[in-house]
XYZ file of C-alpha atoms in Angstrom:
573
model
C 73.803 123.128 139.481
C 75.623 122.720 136.143
C 74.088 121.224 133.088
C 75.871 119.552 130.220
C 75.532 121.754 127.123
C 72.903 120.631 124.659
C 74.248 118.835 121.626
C 77.250 117.296 123.397
C 77.631 113.545 123.738
C 75.874 110.813 121.796
C 72.132 110.251 121.627
C 70.715 106.885 122.608
C 69.618 106.387 118.989
C 73.187 106.696 117.749
C 74.541 104.516 120.548
C 71.936 101.761 120.101
C 72.197 101.723 116.307
C 75.997 101.673 116.501
C 75.995 98.872 119.066
C 73.499 96.721 117.146
C 75.204 97.300 113.805
C 78.616 96.631 115.357
C 77.509 93.399 117.026
C 75.644 92.211 113.921
C 78.605 93.130 111.709
C 81.037 91.190 113.918
C 78.727 88.185 114.053
C 78.214 88.337 110.287
C 81.943 88.551 109.642
C 82.614 85.570 111.892
C 79.759 83.583 110.358
C 80.796 84.466 106.806
C 84.433 83.600 107.507
C 83.435 80.270 109.091
C 80.899 79.542 106.363
C 83.289 80.375 103.535
C 85.994 78.235 105.112
C 83.594 75.304 105.442
C 82.137 76.014 102.025
C 85.571 76.104 100.383
C 86.492 72.839 102.064
C 83.226 71.334 100.827
C 83.790 72.652 97.305
C 87.350 71.314 97.287
C 86.090 67.949 98.472
C 83.356 68.053 95.838
C 85.937 68.942 93.185
C 88.118 66.048 94.349
C 85.114 63.732 94.182
C 84.123 65.003 90.739
C 87.673 64.578 89.441
C 87.883 61.101 90.941
C 84.560 60.107 89.382
C 85.521 61.470 85.963
C 88.900 59.729 86.026
C 87.318 56.517 87.297
C 84.807 56.662 84.457
C 87.577 57.132 81.907
C 89.541 54.316 83.519
C 86.548 51.985 83.335
C 85.920 52.941 79.744
C 89.536 52.356 78.734
C 89.572 49.119 80.702
C 86.408 48.034 78.930
C 87.893 48.937 75.605
C 91.060 46.972 76.306
C 89.025 44.048 77.533
C 87.050 44.160 74.340
C 90.272 44.282 72.360
C 91.527 41.340 74.351
C 88.467 39.368 73.302
C 89.045 40.504 69.734
C 92.632 39.258 70.054
C 91.336 35.833 71.099
C 89.093 35.790 68.040
C 92.015 36.659 65.789
C 94.200 33.985 67.419
C 91.437 31.457 66.786
C 91.201 32.487 63.153
C 94.908 31.888 62.617
C 94.411 28.184 63.306
C 92.134 27.838 60.266
C 93.085 27.018 56.692
C 94.598 29.928 54.762
C 91.475 30.696 52.734
C 89.216 30.349 55.727
C 91.684 32.375 57.787
C 91.726 35.231 55.265
C 87.959 35.226 55.056
C 87.536 35.381 58.831
C 90.114 38.121 59.308
C 88.632 40.250 56.506
C 85.204 39.884 58.105
C 86.753 40.790 61.465
C 88.324 43.950 60.031
C 85.022 45.025 58.480
C 83.247 44.393 61.770
C 85.896 46.254 63.787
C 86.855 49.374 61.860
C 88.909 50.546 64.848
C 91.409 47.785 64.066
C 93.707 49.205 61.395
C 95.656 46.030 60.725
C 96.293 42.464 61.911
C 99.913 41.381 61.644
C 101.865 38.235 62.517
C 105.562 37.869 63.275
C 108.027 35.084 63.561
C 110.172 34.422 66.583
C 112.750 36.960 65.414
C 110.104 39.645 65.098
C 110.021 39.737 61.302
C 106.688 40.498 59.624
C 105.077 37.386 58.126
C 101.502 38.320 57.215
C 99.444 41.514 57.231
C 95.716 41.842 56.901
C 94.258 45.336 56.319
C 91.347 46.722 54.359
C 92.481 48.710 51.327
C 96.164 48.863 52.239
C 99.162 46.691 51.539
C 102.401 46.719 53.497
C 105.520 48.213 52.017
C 107.963 45.991 50.227
C 110.810 47.393 52.314
C 109.866 48.413 55.823
C 112.601 50.582 57.309
C 111.220 50.557 60.868
C 108.182 48.791 62.220
C 106.945 50.705 65.261
C 104.122 48.259 65.826
C 106.364 45.497 67.186
C 108.609 46.084 70.173
C 111.404 43.511 69.951
C 112.734 44.450 73.421
C 109.457 43.611 75.136
C 109.130 40.456 73.054
C 112.589 39.402 74.148
C 111.597 39.719 77.806
C 109.393 36.644 77.434
C 106.047 38.246 78.280
C 102.896 36.720 76.843
C 101.329 40.016 75.794
C 102.119 43.684 75.839
C 100.867 47.048 74.634
C 102.993 49.479 72.684
C 103.067 53.184 73.155
C 100.940 55.195 70.738
C 102.770 55.623 67.457
C 102.313 56.318 63.798
C 101.602 53.251 61.662
C 104.743 52.837 59.551
C 104.229 49.638 57.498
C 101.908 51.148 54.889
C 102.737 53.434 52.059
C 100.839 56.720 52.192
C 98.716 55.731 55.186
C 99.937 56.754 58.641
C 97.206 56.496 61.252
C 97.888 57.029 64.985
C 97.671 53.589 66.572
C 98.532 51.562 69.639
C 99.517 47.946 69.137
C 98.320 44.977 71.199
C 100.691 42.031 70.824
C 100.188 38.416 72.053
C 102.400 35.317 71.886
C 101.179 32.261 69.977
C 101.927 28.643 70.786
C 104.470 28.629 67.946
C 103.612 25.154 66.661
C 104.909 25.643 63.171
C 103.151 28.961 62.707
C 103.808 32.587 63.640
C 105.184 33.315 67.074
C 103.403 36.662 67.596
C 100.192 38.310 66.447
C 99.479 42.061 66.753
C 96.425 44.245 66.448
C 97.085 47.835 65.387
C 94.263 49.689 67.092
C 93.184 53.100 65.932
C 93.292 55.448 68.891
C 90.741 57.851 67.402
C 87.647 56.429 69.123
C 89.356 56.219 72.496
C 91.003 59.622 72.121
C 87.734 61.239 71.108
C 86.157 59.866 74.260
C 89.051 61.077 76.438
C 88.962 64.462 74.733
C 85.274 64.805 75.544
C 85.828 64.095 79.230
C 86.292 67.540 80.770
C 86.772 68.392 84.427
C 85.657 71.965 84.401
C 86.361 74.236 81.474
C 90.141 73.774 81.393
C 90.519 70.369 83.060
C 91.482 67.263 81.036
C 92.457 63.578 81.237
C 95.365 61.688 79.692
C 96.919 58.208 79.711
C 100.375 57.142 80.808
C 101.991 53.739 81.077
C 103.660 52.261 84.126
C 106.982 53.946 83.308
C 105.455 57.387 83.005
C 105.461 57.472 79.203
C 102.543 59.228 77.580
C 100.025 56.859 76.005
C 97.664 59.596 74.988
C 97.337 63.275 75.827
C 94.737 65.619 74.343
C 97.438 68.286 74.068
C 100.246 65.986 72.987
C 101.182 68.154 70.016
C 101.955 70.982 72.461
C 103.941 68.553 74.619
C 105.954 67.201 71.680
C 106.673 70.754 70.523
C 107.844 71.745 74.031
C 105.066 74.277 74.648
C 103.578 72.250 77.490
C 105.080 69.923 80.054
C 103.669 67.119 82.178
C 105.681 65.660 85.047
C 104.789 62.088 84.083
C 107.732 60.623 85.995
C 106.351 61.965 89.286
C 102.859 60.798 88.316
C 104.153 57.286 87.679
C 105.448 57.127 91.269
C 102.136 58.216 92.761
C 99.667 55.718 94.157
C 96.110 55.823 92.924
C 94.209 58.681 94.562
C 93.471 62.392 94.511
C 96.141 65.033 95.178
C 95.565 68.766 95.404
C 97.555 71.902 96.074
C 96.689 75.599 95.924
C 96.128 75.571 92.163
C 95.703 72.048 90.750
C 93.767 68.905 91.657
C 95.353 65.747 90.228
C 93.627 62.346 90.204
C 95.445 59.105 89.289
C 93.717 55.767 88.580
C 95.132 52.521 87.151
C 93.426 50.856 84.164
C 92.929 47.248 85.211
C 95.944 45.025 84.562
C 97.012 46.874 81.468
C 99.740 48.915 83.158
C 98.109 52.086 81.883
C 97.036 54.854 84.223
C 94.453 57.584 83.727
C 95.440 61.007 85.037
C 92.865 63.745 85.525
C 93.913 67.382 85.913
C 91.547 70.137 87.126
C 92.126 73.670 88.348
C 91.202 74.984 91.780
C 90.472 78.514 90.620
C 87.957 77.162 88.176
C 86.251 74.529 90.292
C 86.673 76.100 93.736
C 87.630 79.755 93.671
C 84.911 80.713 91.225
C 82.248 79.051 93.329
C 83.713 80.571 96.472
C 83.826 83.988 94.797
C 80.166 83.666 93.827
C 79.339 82.646 97.373
C 81.320 85.625 98.719
C 79.268 87.962 96.532
C 76.079 86.317 97.726
C 77.250 86.505 101.345
C 78.102 90.196 100.988
C 74.678 90.864 99.490
C 72.960 88.977 102.290
C 75.149 90.791 104.838
C 74.102 94.149 103.440
C 70.461 93.098 103.664
C 70.916 91.844 107.243
C 72.798 94.996 108.267
C 70.116 97.178 106.713
C 67.468 95.220 108.600
C 69.517 95.522 111.806
C 69.907 99.283 111.318
C 66.177 99.713 110.676
C 65.206 97.510 113.621
C 67.641 99.170 116.028
C 66.548 102.610 114.819
C 62.893 101.804 115.434
C 63.745 100.317 118.822
C 65.880 103.294 119.757
C 63.109 105.658 118.720
C 60.762 103.745 120.997
C 63.215 104.290 123.855
C 64.818 107.614 123.003
C 61.661 109.677 122.437
C 60.386 109.358 126.041
C 63.950 109.540 127.394
C 64.563 112.726 125.408
C 61.339 114.149 126.820
C 62.526 113.201 130.299
C 65.925 114.825 129.647
C 64.221 118.026 128.420
C 62.100 118.045 131.559
C 65.249 117.705 133.681
C 66.825 120.602 131.785
C 63.750 122.779 132.355
C 63.765 121.855 136.032
C 67.447 122.751 136.248
C 66.840 126.151 134.667
C 63.826 127.108 136.794
C 63.262 124.709 139.652
C 60.922 127.073 141.546
C 58.249 127.358 138.834
C 58.699 123.943 137.244
C 55.660 121.703 136.881
C 56.416 118.135 135.825
C 54.234 116.194 133.408
C 55.046 112.444 133.394
C 56.229 110.907 130.116
C 55.094 107.578 128.678
C 57.049 104.735 127.121
C 58.223 101.375 128.342
C 57.635 100.271 131.936
C 61.221 101.124 132.902
C 60.922 104.623 131.417
C 57.592 105.200 133.212
C 59.152 104.106 136.498
C 62.052 106.492 135.898
C 59.593 109.268 135.068
C 57.635 108.669 138.276
C 60.844 108.680 140.315
C 61.879 111.970 138.745
C 58.450 113.451 139.523
C 58.796 112.480 143.187
C 62.324 113.918 143.219
C 61.085 117.237 141.762
C 58.464 117.608 144.482
C 60.967 116.734 147.197
C 63.640 119.123 145.867
C 61.130 121.974 145.637
C 60.106 121.333 149.224
C 63.739 121.320 150.316
C 64.435 124.516 148.366
C 61.562 126.240 150.137
C 62.881 125.043 153.498
C 66.442 126.140 152.709
C 65.267 129.527 151.475
C 63.307 130.150 154.668
C 66.292 129.094 156.749
C 68.580 131.418 154.753
C 66.211 134.342 155.346
C 66.118 133.629 159.052
C 69.899 133.274 159.124
C 70.361 136.579 157.295
C 68.047 138.337 159.687
C 69.956 136.885 162.610
C 73.326 137.961 161.142
C 72.067 141.479 160.423
C 70.706 141.857 163.915
C 74.023 140.670 165.313
C 75.928 143.229 163.211
C 73.528 146.015 164.168
C 73.929 145.085 167.812
C 77.688 145.307 167.277
C 77.784 148.706 165.574
C 75.243 150.549 167.675
C 77.082 150.173 171.019
C 80.342 150.986 169.269
C 78.976 154.226 167.847
C 77.172 155.105 171.058
C 80.355 154.556 173.046
C 82.386 156.944 170.863
C 79.690 159.628 170.868
C 79.066 159.538 174.604
C 82.808 159.656 175.078
C 82.879 162.918 173.110
C 79.960 164.389 175.130
C 81.650 163.404 178.382
C 84.843 165.089 177.254
C 82.934 168.318 176.442
C 81.244 168.272 179.847
C 84.605 167.865 181.485
C 85.831 170.901 179.581
C 82.839 172.980 180.717
C 81.308 173.200 177.230
C 77.819 172.440 178.496
C 75.962 174.318 175.757
C 77.860 172.448 173.108
C 77.214 169.226 174.982
C 73.441 169.966 174.921
C 73.560 170.545 171.171
C 75.483 167.313 170.786
C 72.860 165.443 172.786
C 70.130 166.836 170.508
C 72.156 165.825 167.431
C 72.639 162.409 168.974
C 68.896 162.070 169.451
C 68.248 162.896 165.793
C 70.962 160.459 164.799
C 69.469 157.599 166.822
C 65.981 158.402 165.578
C 67.226 157.874 162.029
C 69.217 154.805 163.115
C 66.116 153.133 164.502
C 64.155 153.820 161.241
C 61.104 151.982 162.521
C 63.005 148.688 162.391
C 63.971 148.907 158.690
C 67.455 147.834 157.640
C 67.219 149.801 154.362
C 66.540 153.541 154.423
C 66.569 156.191 151.687
C 69.976 157.609 150.823
C 68.773 161.086 151.810
C 68.151 159.770 155.347
C 71.632 158.205 155.411
C 73.112 161.582 154.338
C 71.160 163.321 157.111
C 72.445 160.735 159.573
C 76.051 161.342 158.442
C 75.612 165.147 158.715
C 74.323 164.770 162.325
C 77.347 162.678 163.147
C 79.745 165.224 161.589
C 78.092 168.030 163.563
C 78.650 166.043 166.762
C 82.289 165.378 165.884
C 82.970 169.031 164.993
C 82.109 169.962 168.568
C 84.610 167.465 169.872
C 87.429 168.402 167.540
C 86.762 172.191 167.812
C 86.277 172.682 164.085
C 89.628 171.137 163.163
C 88.136 169.823 159.923
C 85.609 170.775 157.297
C 83.279 168.578 155.283
C 81.209 168.720 152.128
C 78.425 166.510 150.652
C 78.138 166.127 146.853
C 75.007 163.996 146.278
C 73.446 163.407 142.858
C 69.738 164.332 143.199
C 68.715 161.205 141.270
C 70.240 158.988 143.954
C 68.495 160.431 146.987
C 65.419 158.185 146.951
C 67.249 154.902 146.389
C 67.660 152.704 149.439
C 70.852 151.801 151.242
C 71.907 150.033 154.445
C 71.518 152.325 157.394
C 74.629 153.411 159.337
C 76.832 152.932 156.259
C 78.566 156.307 156.025
C 79.005 156.996 159.747
C 81.628 154.263 160.454
C 83.601 155.333 157.379
C 83.539 159.005 158.428
C 84.430 158.029 161.978
C 87.461 156.115 160.720
C 88.528 159.076 158.555
C 88.374 161.415 161.559
C 90.038 159.135 164.126
C 92.763 157.670 161.949
C 93.204 160.245 159.207
C 92.590 163.741 160.511
C 93.202 163.385 164.249
C 96.927 162.930 163.689
C 97.216 166.089 161.567
C 98.370 169.494 162.815
C 96.627 171.400 160.052
C 92.914 171.522 159.356
C 91.597 168.587 157.373
C 88.701 168.070 154.953
C 86.211 165.269 154.348
C 84.393 164.961 151.000
C 81.295 162.714 150.732
C 80.197 161.984 147.171
C 77.222 159.896 145.925
C 77.001 159.037 142.206
C 75.116 156.520 140.044
C 77.198 154.107 137.928
C 75.097 151.915 135.646
C 72.887 149.729 137.850
C 74.894 150.607 140.964
C 75.204 153.475 143.434
C 78.746 154.428 144.535
C 79.552 156.332 147.754
C 83.016 157.846 148.087
C 84.315 159.216 151.405
C 87.604 161.047 150.830
C 89.884 162.690 153.369
C 93.237 164.465 153.053
C 94.632 162.889 156.200
C 97.816 160.957 156.826
C 96.784 158.017 154.598
C 98.077 154.476 154.889
C 99.846 151.778 152.928
C 98.072 149.242 150.709
C 98.813 146.479 153.248
C 97.235 148.531 156.043
C 94.160 149.269 153.926
C 93.723 145.584 153.100
C 94.174 144.587 156.754
C 91.300 146.861 157.833
C 88.830 144.801 155.766
C 90.194 141.485 157.057
C 90.606 142.135 160.775
C 88.988 139.660 163.122
C 85.777 140.815 164.839
C 87.653 140.984 168.185
C 89.955 143.773 166.944
C 88.678 147.105 168.206
C 90.423 149.217 165.567
C 88.503 149.295 162.301
C 85.609 147.224 163.550
C 83.080 149.655 162.048
C 84.449 149.406 158.504
C 84.533 145.600 158.644
C 80.961 145.661 159.922
C 79.757 147.809 157.006
C 81.470 145.605 154.455
C 79.988 142.407 155.961
C 76.464 143.844 156.017
C 76.660 144.937 152.373
C 77.877 141.513 151.198
C 75.266 139.667 153.262
C 72.543 141.784 151.700
C 73.698 142.183 148.106
C 76.430 139.619 147.409
C 80.199 139.356 147.263
C 80.488 141.692 144.251
C 79.410 144.615 146.436
C 81.037 146.192 149.485
C 84.008 148.442 150.271
C 87.293 149.255 148.581
C 89.966 151.392 150.199
C 92.378 153.478 148.120
C 95.027 155.299 150.180
C 98.408 156.944 149.682
C 100.595 157.687 152.737
C 100.787 161.442 153.577
C 98.187 162.241 150.887
C 94.866 160.860 152.071
C 92.371 158.018 151.812
C 89.303 157.310 149.667
C 86.809 154.652 150.746
C 84.503 153.513 147.913
C 81.174 151.900 148.825
C 79.294 150.092 146.038
C 75.735 148.787 146.231
C 72.945 148.161 143.714
C 70.124 150.583 142.976
C 67.364 149.496 145.295
C 63.848 150.916 145.549
C 61.077 150.250 148.029
C 59.702 147.528 145.704
C 62.946 145.571 145.767
C 61.959 143.502 148.752
C 65.140 144.275 150.704
C 63.415 145.602 153.763
C 63.777 143.619 156.970
C 60.914 143.934 159.418
């Protein structure tokens, strides 16, 4: 089993907090965007309404003022029908009662000044230009008209800013026109005080787009400011807005004047929206912080038992045999998962025990099969040698060989043990070499070099004999000269290494490799393959045989196995 290294991947706390914060952040962004869009539309509509109300109020005020002036005009017209003394008395009283009227003037049909009534001022003897009477409008045959704001020009040293209201008389032997020069200060002060925001303002235009009054008219006359009054004159009454300015236009009764209100979006809308954005961001931070805290607490509630369950799984993975599971608490789902894992642990441990017992039985069966394979093979070769000696009349040698064979089989049986001490394996190999020397008439010599510290370690029985047999049959038997076999046993770290070396004919690397990979049905080399299989069954794939050989020089077979003592549990009964 493989386990994912600790510390890799994301914890459930991180995942849950990230998911909750992400979802809340997306929802907040969508809500804020939708809210700000709706809020801006509402603020724009509110600004339009406010501008419309302010302009409508100014329009009503101006209309009321003009209506009042119209009534004053009727009073003046009535006074002109009186006797001269009575007329003068009434007009002087009127001027004292209405200080916003600068002067009352009358004109003949040609537009020449006839009389002038004013408090404290007399008209000039020679008037170069009278701006208070518009001859062109009088010539059009209208009954009344209003002039554009202008400077009073009929007095000497007194030049107030006025607008003139002119009305036609019946002309029965008297003046044809009467005019009221109205001071624009009261009306202008009111218009100046009407603000739409900090920078917004109102102004008056006539039907042709000419300015009647503008709070910043000095800047306009000096060219420092511009109003597109011509475009405004073509607009119908209503509210118009673009990205920067809200413009409201409203007509003043039947006067022909129009009130225009100008306000700025950045002041009335953007500032409020900006404040709302700041408030929304602050609320978003609070909501996100609450979401993080809530998700963290929730994840802790889930992750603590899950982490305990994961640690238990890791411990089980590391040591399944000795693992004892203690259920973890938490939510119902986590408890159910914990119970399922507990049942799985018990079941896996039962299966492991079953598999282990089956592996032991299988190994015993394989070892018995290999032993059954090697024993007849060895017995066949040895009896073949004894038979040959009997045929040659070497009966005494044959008797000695039979006795050596008896000792050899006594060691081979080993009371049923698969593992025997190395000293017994060396004795077994020496008995075999003694038997073979009789057969080959001393055509080879041998020598054992065994480290004393290795003698009591255990090894698989009948390990050296097949290797020595192969060295004799395939290495030395083909030689004319006497050969030599060297058996060496040495410790190397935690292992024991046997080396069986001969100076025979040798073999190629391909031939050496083929010996260890021949099929069990091949008679040649079956003993070496058998030894290698038994070692790997017992100790693992890292142990076994290696063959090093050079043609015409000799062969060295290296046998590696671990250091095993009687307490190692390797014995097979």
